[in-house]
mmCIF file of C-alpha atoms in Angstrom:
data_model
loop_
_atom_site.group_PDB
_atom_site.id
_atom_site.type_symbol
_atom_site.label_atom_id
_atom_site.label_comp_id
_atom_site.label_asym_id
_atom_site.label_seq_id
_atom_site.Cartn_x
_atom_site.Cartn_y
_atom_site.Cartn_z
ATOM 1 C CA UNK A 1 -18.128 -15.678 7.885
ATOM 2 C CA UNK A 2 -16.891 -18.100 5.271
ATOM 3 C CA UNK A 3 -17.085 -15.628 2.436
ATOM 4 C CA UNK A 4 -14.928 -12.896 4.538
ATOM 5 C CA UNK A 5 -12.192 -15.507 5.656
ATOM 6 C CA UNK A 6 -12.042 -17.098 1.976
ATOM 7 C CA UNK A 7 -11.263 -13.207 0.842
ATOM 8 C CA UNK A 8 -8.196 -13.601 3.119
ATOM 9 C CA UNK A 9 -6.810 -15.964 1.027
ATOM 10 C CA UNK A 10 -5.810 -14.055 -1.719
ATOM 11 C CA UNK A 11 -4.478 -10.319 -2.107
ATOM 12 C CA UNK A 12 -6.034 -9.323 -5.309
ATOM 13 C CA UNK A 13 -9.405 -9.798 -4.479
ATOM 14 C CA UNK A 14 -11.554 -7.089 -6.500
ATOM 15 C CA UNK A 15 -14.201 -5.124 -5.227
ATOM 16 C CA UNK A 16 -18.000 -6.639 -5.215
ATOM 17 C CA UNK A 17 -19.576 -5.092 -8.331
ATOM 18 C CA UNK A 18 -23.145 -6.830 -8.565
ATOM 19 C CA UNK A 19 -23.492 -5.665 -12.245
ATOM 20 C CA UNK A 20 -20.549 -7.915 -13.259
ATOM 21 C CA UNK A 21 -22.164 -10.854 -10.875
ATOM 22 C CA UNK A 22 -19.234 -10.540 -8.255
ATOM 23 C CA UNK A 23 -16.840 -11.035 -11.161
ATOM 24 C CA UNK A 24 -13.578 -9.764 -11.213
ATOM 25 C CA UNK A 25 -13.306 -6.851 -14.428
ATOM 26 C CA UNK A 26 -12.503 -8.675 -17.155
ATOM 27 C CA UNK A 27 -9.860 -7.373 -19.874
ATOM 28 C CA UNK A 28 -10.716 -9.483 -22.794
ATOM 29 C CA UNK A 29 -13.503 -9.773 -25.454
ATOM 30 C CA UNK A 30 -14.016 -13.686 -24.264
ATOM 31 C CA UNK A 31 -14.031 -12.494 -20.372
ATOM 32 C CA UNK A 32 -17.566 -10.476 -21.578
ATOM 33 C CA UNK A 33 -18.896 -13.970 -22.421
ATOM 34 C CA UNK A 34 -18.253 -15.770 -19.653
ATOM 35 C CA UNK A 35 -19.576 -12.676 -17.755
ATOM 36 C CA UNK A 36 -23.159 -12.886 -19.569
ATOM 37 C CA UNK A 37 -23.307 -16.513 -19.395
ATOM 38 C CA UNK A 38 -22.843 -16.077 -15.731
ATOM 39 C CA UNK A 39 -25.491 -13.299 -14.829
ATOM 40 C CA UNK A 40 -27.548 -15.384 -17.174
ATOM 41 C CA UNK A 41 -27.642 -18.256 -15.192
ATOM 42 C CA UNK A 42 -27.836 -16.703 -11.826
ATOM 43 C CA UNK A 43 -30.927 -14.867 -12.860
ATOM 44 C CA UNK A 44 -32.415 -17.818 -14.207
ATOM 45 C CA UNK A 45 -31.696 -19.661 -10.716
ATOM 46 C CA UNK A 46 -33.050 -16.837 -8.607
ATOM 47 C CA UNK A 47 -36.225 -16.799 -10.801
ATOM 48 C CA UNK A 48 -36.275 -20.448 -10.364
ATOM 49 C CA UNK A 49 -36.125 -20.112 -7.125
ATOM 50 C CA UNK A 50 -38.313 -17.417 -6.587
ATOM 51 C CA UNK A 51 -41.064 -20.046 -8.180
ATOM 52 C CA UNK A 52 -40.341 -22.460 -6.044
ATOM 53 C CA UNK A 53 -40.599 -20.498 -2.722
ATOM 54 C CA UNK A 54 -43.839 -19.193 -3.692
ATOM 55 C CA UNK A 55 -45.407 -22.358 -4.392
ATOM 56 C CA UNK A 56 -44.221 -23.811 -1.192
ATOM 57 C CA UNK A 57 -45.433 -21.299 0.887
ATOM 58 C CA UNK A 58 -48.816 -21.457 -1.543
ATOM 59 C CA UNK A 59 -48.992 -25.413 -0.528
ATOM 60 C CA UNK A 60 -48.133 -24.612 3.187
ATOM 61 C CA UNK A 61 -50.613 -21.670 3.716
ATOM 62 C CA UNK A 62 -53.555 -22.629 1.587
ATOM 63 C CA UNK A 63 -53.964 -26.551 2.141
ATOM 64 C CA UNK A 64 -52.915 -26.853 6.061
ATOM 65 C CA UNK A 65 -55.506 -28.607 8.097
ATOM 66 C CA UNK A 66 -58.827 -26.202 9.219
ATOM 67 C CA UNK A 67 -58.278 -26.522 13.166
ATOM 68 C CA UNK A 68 -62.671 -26.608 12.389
ATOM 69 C CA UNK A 69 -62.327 -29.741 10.293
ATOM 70 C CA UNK A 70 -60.909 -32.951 12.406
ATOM 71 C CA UNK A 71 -60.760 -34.899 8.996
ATOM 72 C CA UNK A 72 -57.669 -35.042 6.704
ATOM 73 C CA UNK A 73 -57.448 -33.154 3.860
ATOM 74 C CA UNK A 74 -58.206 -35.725 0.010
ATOM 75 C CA UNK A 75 -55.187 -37.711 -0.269
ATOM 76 C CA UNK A 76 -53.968 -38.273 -3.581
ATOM 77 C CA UNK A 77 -50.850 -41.199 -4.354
ATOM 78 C CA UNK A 78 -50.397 -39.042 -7.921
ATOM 79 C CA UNK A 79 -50.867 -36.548 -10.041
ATOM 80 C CA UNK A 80 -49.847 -37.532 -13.776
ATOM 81 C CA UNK A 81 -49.848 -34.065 -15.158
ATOM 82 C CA UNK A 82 -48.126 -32.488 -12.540
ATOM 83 C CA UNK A 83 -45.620 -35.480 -12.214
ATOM 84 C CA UNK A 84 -45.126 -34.585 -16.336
ATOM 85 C CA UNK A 85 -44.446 -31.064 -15.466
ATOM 86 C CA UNK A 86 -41.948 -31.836 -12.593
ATOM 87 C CA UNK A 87 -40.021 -34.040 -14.932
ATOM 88 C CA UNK A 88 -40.098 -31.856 -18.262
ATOM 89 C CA UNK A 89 -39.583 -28.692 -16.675
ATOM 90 C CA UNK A 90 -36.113 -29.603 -15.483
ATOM 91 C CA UNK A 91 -35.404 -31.539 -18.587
ATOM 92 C CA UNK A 92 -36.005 -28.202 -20.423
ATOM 93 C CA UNK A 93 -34.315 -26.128 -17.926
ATOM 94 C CA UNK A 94 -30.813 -28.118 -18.097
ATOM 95 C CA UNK A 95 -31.192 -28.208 -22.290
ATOM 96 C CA UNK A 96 -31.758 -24.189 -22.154
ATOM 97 C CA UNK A 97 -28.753 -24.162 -19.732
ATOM 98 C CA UNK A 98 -26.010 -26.961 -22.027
ATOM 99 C CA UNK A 99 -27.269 -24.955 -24.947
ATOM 100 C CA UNK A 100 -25.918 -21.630 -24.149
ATOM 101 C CA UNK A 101 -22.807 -23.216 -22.476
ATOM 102 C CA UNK A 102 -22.174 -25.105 -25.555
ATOM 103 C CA UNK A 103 -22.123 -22.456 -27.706
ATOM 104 C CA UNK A 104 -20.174 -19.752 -25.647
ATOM 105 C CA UNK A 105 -17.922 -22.637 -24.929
ATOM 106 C CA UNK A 106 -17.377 -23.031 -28.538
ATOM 107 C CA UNK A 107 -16.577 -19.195 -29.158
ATOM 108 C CA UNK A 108 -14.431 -18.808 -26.142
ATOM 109 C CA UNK A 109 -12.298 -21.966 -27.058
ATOM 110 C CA UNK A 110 -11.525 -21.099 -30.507
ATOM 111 C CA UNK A 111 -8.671 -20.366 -32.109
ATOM 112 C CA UNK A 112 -7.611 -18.535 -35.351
ATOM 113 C CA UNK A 113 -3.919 -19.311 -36.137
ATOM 114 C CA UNK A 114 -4.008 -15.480 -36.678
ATOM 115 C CA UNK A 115 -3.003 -14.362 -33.291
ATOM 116 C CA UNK A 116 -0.610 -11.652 -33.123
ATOM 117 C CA UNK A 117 1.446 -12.760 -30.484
ATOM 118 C CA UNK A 118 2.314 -16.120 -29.313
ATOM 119 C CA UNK A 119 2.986 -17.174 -25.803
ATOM 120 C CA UNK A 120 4.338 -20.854 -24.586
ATOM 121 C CA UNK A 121 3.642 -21.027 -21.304
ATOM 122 C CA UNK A 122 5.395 -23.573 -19.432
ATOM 123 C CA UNK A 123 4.946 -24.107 -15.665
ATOM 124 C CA UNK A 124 7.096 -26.025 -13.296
ATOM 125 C CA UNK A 125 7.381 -26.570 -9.553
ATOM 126 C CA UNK A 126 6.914 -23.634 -8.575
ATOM 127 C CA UNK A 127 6.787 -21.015 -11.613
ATOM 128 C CA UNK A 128 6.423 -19.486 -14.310
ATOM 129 C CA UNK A 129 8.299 -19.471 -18.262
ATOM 130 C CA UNK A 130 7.008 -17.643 -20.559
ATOM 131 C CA UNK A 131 8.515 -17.631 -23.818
ATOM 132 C CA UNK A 132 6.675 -14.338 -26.060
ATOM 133 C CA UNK A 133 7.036 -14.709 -30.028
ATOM 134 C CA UNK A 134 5.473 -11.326 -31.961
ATOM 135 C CA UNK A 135 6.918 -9.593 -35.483
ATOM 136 C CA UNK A 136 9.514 -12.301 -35.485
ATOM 137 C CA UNK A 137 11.339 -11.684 -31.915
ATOM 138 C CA UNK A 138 11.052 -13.725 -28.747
ATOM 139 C CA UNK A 139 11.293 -12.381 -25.354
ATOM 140 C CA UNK A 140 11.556 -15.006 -22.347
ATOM 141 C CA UNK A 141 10.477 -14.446 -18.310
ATOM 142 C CA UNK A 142 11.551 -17.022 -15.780
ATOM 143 C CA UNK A 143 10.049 -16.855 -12.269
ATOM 144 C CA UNK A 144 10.576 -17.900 -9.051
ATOM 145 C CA UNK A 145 7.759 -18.261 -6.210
ATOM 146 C CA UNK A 146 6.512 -15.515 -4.751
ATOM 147 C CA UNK A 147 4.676 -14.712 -1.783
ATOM 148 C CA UNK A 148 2.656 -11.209 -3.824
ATOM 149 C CA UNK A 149 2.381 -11.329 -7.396
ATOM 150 C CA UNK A 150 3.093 -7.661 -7.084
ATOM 151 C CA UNK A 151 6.487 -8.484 -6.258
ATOM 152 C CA UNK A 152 9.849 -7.531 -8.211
ATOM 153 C CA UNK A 153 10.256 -11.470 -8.859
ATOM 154 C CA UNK A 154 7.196 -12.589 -9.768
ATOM 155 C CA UNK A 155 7.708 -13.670 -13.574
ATOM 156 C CA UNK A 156 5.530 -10.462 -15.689
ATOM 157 C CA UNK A 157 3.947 -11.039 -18.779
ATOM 158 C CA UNK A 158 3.780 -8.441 -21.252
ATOM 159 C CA UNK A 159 1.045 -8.239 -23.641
ATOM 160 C CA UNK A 160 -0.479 -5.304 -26.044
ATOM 161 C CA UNK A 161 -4.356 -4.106 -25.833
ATOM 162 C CA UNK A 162 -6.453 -4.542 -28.645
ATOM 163 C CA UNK A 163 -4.542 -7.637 -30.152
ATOM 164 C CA UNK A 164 -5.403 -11.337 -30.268
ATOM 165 C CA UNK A 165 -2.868 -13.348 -28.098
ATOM 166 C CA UNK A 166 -2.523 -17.216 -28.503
ATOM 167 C CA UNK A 167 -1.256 -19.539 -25.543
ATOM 168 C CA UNK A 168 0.110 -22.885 -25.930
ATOM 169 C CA UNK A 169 0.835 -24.864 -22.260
ATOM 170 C CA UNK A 170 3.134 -27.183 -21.686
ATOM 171 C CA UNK A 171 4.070 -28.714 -17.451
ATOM 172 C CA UNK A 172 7.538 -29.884 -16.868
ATOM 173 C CA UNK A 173 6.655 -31.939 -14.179
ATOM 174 C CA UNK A 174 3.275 -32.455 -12.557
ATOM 175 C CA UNK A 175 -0.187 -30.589 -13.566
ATOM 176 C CA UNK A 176 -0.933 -26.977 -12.902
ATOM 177 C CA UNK A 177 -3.043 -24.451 -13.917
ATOM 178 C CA UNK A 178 -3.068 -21.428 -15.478
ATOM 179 C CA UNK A 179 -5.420 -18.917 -14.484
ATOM 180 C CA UNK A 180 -5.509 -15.007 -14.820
ATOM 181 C CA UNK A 181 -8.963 -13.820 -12.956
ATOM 182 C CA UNK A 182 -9.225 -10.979 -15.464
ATOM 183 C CA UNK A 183 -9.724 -13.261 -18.203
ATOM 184 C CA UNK A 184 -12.495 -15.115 -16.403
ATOM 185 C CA UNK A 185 -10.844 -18.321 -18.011
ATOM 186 C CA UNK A 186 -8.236 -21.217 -16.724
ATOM 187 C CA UNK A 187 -6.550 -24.081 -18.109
ATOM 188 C CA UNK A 188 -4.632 -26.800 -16.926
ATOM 189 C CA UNK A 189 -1.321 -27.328 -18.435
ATOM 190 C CA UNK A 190 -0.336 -31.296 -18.059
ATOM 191 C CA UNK A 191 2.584 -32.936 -18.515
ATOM 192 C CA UNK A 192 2.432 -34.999 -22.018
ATOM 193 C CA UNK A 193 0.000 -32.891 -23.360
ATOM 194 C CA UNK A 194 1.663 -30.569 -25.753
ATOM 195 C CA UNK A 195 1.133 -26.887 -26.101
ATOM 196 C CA UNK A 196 -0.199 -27.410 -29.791
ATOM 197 C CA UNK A 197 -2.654 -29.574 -28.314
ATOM 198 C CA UNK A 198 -3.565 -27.459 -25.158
ATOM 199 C CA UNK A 199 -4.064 -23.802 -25.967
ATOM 200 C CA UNK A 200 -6.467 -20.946 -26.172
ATOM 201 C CA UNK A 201 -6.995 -17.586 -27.653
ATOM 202 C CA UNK A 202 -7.758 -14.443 -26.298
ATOM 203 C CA UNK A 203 -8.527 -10.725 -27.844
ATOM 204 C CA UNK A 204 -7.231 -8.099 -25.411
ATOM 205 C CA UNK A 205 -9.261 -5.439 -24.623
ATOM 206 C CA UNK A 206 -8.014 -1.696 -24.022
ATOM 207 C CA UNK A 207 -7.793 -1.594 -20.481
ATOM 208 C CA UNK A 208 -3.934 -0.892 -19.268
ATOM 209 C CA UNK A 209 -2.552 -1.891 -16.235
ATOM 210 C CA UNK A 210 -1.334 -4.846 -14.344
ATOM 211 C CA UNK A 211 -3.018 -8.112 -13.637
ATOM 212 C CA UNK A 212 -2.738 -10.923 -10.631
ATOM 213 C CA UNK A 213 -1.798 -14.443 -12.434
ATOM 214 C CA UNK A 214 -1.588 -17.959 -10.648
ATOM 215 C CA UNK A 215 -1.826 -21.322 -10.366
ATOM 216 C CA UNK A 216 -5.410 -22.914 -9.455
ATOM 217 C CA UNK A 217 -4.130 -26.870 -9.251
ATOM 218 C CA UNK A 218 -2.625 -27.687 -5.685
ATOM 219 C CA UNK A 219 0.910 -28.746 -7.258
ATOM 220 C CA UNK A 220 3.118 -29.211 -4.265
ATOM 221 C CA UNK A 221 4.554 -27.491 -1.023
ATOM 222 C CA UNK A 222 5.124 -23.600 -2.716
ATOM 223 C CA UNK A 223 2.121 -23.761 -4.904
ATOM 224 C CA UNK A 224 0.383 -20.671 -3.118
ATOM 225 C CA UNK A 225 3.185 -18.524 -4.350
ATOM 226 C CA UNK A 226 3.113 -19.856 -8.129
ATOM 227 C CA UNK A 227 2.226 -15.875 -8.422
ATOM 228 C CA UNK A 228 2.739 -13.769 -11.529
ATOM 229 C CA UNK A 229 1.557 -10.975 -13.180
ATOM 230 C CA UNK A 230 0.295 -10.090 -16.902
ATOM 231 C CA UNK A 231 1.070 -6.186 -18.152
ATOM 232 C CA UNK A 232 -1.362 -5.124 -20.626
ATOM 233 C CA UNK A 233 0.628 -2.044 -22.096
ATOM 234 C CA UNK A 234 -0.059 -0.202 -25.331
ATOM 235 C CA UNK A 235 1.544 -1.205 -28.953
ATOM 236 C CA UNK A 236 4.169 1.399 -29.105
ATOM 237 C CA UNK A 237 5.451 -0.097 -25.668
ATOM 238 C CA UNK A 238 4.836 -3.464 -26.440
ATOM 239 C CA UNK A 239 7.037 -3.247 -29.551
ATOM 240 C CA UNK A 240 9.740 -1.536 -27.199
ATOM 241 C CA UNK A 241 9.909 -4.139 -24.319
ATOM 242 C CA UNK A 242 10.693 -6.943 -27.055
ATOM 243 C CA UNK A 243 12.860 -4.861 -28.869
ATOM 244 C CA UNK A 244 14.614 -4.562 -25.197
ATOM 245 C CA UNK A 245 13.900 -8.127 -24.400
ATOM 246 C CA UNK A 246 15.119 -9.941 -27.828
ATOM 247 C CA UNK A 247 17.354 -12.704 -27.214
ATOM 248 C CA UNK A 248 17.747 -11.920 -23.430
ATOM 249 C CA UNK A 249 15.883 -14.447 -20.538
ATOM 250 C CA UNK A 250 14.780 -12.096 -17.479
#
């Protein structure tokens, strides 16, 4: 009942698609490793848990009391090899489980200074600026809350397929967060922290089409309708909407 009330919540919630662990489809190349890294660790934890249900049920079926015997079964206070097991085994499992986070946390964080377009994302109580900088022009969206990111007002950001995209975040006033589901990722953006010191990078994938964007940090009375929504459109009508959108704030 919890799960179908949370889904209430929100009106971009995708379709359950067990391949992609429940996921959302992502529509860039670091979205694919946060997928695997997911399904990795949720098939590890079933596994693990599959183990341990066995070996309960093991315990409880095959060393219950006889109703023939009236005596207890041998009582042991410990068990120094299976006490070493109990405490490498998780020791191992956790390592296994930093190591691979560590590393895909490593690719999806980095950043080239190659990106072919730039976006400074600022947010503020309770919106959206973002300020677009590719082949030498800059395009700017202002927002305004919005009760579907769907909407006419919600602030749209524009951004081709196939290219890298970096983001630098910057808060005018108290901490948000920006997160785009499709991109499996979210940041905060905090006031004092500059956007050359808080960014990311994404490649963009070739999937078209238009994307639910929001805030994930409770920020103050409107933040459920901190909505907007990211545009993946191809290069030829990239290069037209900032041709269109030089010099001009929407």
């Amino acid at each position: 009942m919890l799960l179908v009330s949370a889904t209430a919540c929100a009106n971009d919630v995708p379709e359950a698609d067990w391949s992609r662990g429940l996921l959302p489809e992502g529509i860039t190349e670091q979205a694919d490793i946060v997928t695997n890294l997911w399904n990795g660790a949720w098939i590890a934890a079933l596994a693990t848990g599959a183990v341990v249900t066995v070996l309960i049920i093991w315990a409880c079926i095959f060393h219950r009391k006889r109703k023939t015997s009236a005596e207890l079964p041998p009582q042991v206070r410990y068990n120094l090899p299976i006490e070493i097991l109990y405490t490498v085994v998780p020791l191992v499992m956790v390592s296994v489980f930093f190591f691979f986070t560590a590393r895909d946390e490593t690719k999806i964080m980095a950043t080239s200074e190659t990106a072919d377009v730039t976006v400074h994302v600022e947010g503020f109580q309770w919106s959206w600026r973002f300020t677009t900088d590719a082949g030498g022009k800059t395009a700017q969206v202002v927002g305004m809350p919005v009760s579907d990111y769907r909407a006419a007002q919600s602030p749209e950001l524009v951004l081709p397929v196939n290219k890298k995209v970096l983001f630098k975040l910057d808060a005018d006033d108290v901490i948000h967060s920006f997160w785009v589901p499709a991109f499996m990722f979210k940041r905060d953006v905090i006031p004092g922290i500059s956007g050359e010191k808080n960014k990311f990078e994404i490649t963009t994938l070739n999937k078209p089409g238009v994307y639910a964007g929001r805030c994930a940090e409770l920020c103050g009375v409107d933040h459920s309708r901190m909505l907007f929504k990211v545009k993946l459109v191809s290069q030829a009508e990239f290069d037209q909407y900032m041709t269109t959108q030089a010099g001009r704030t929407q």
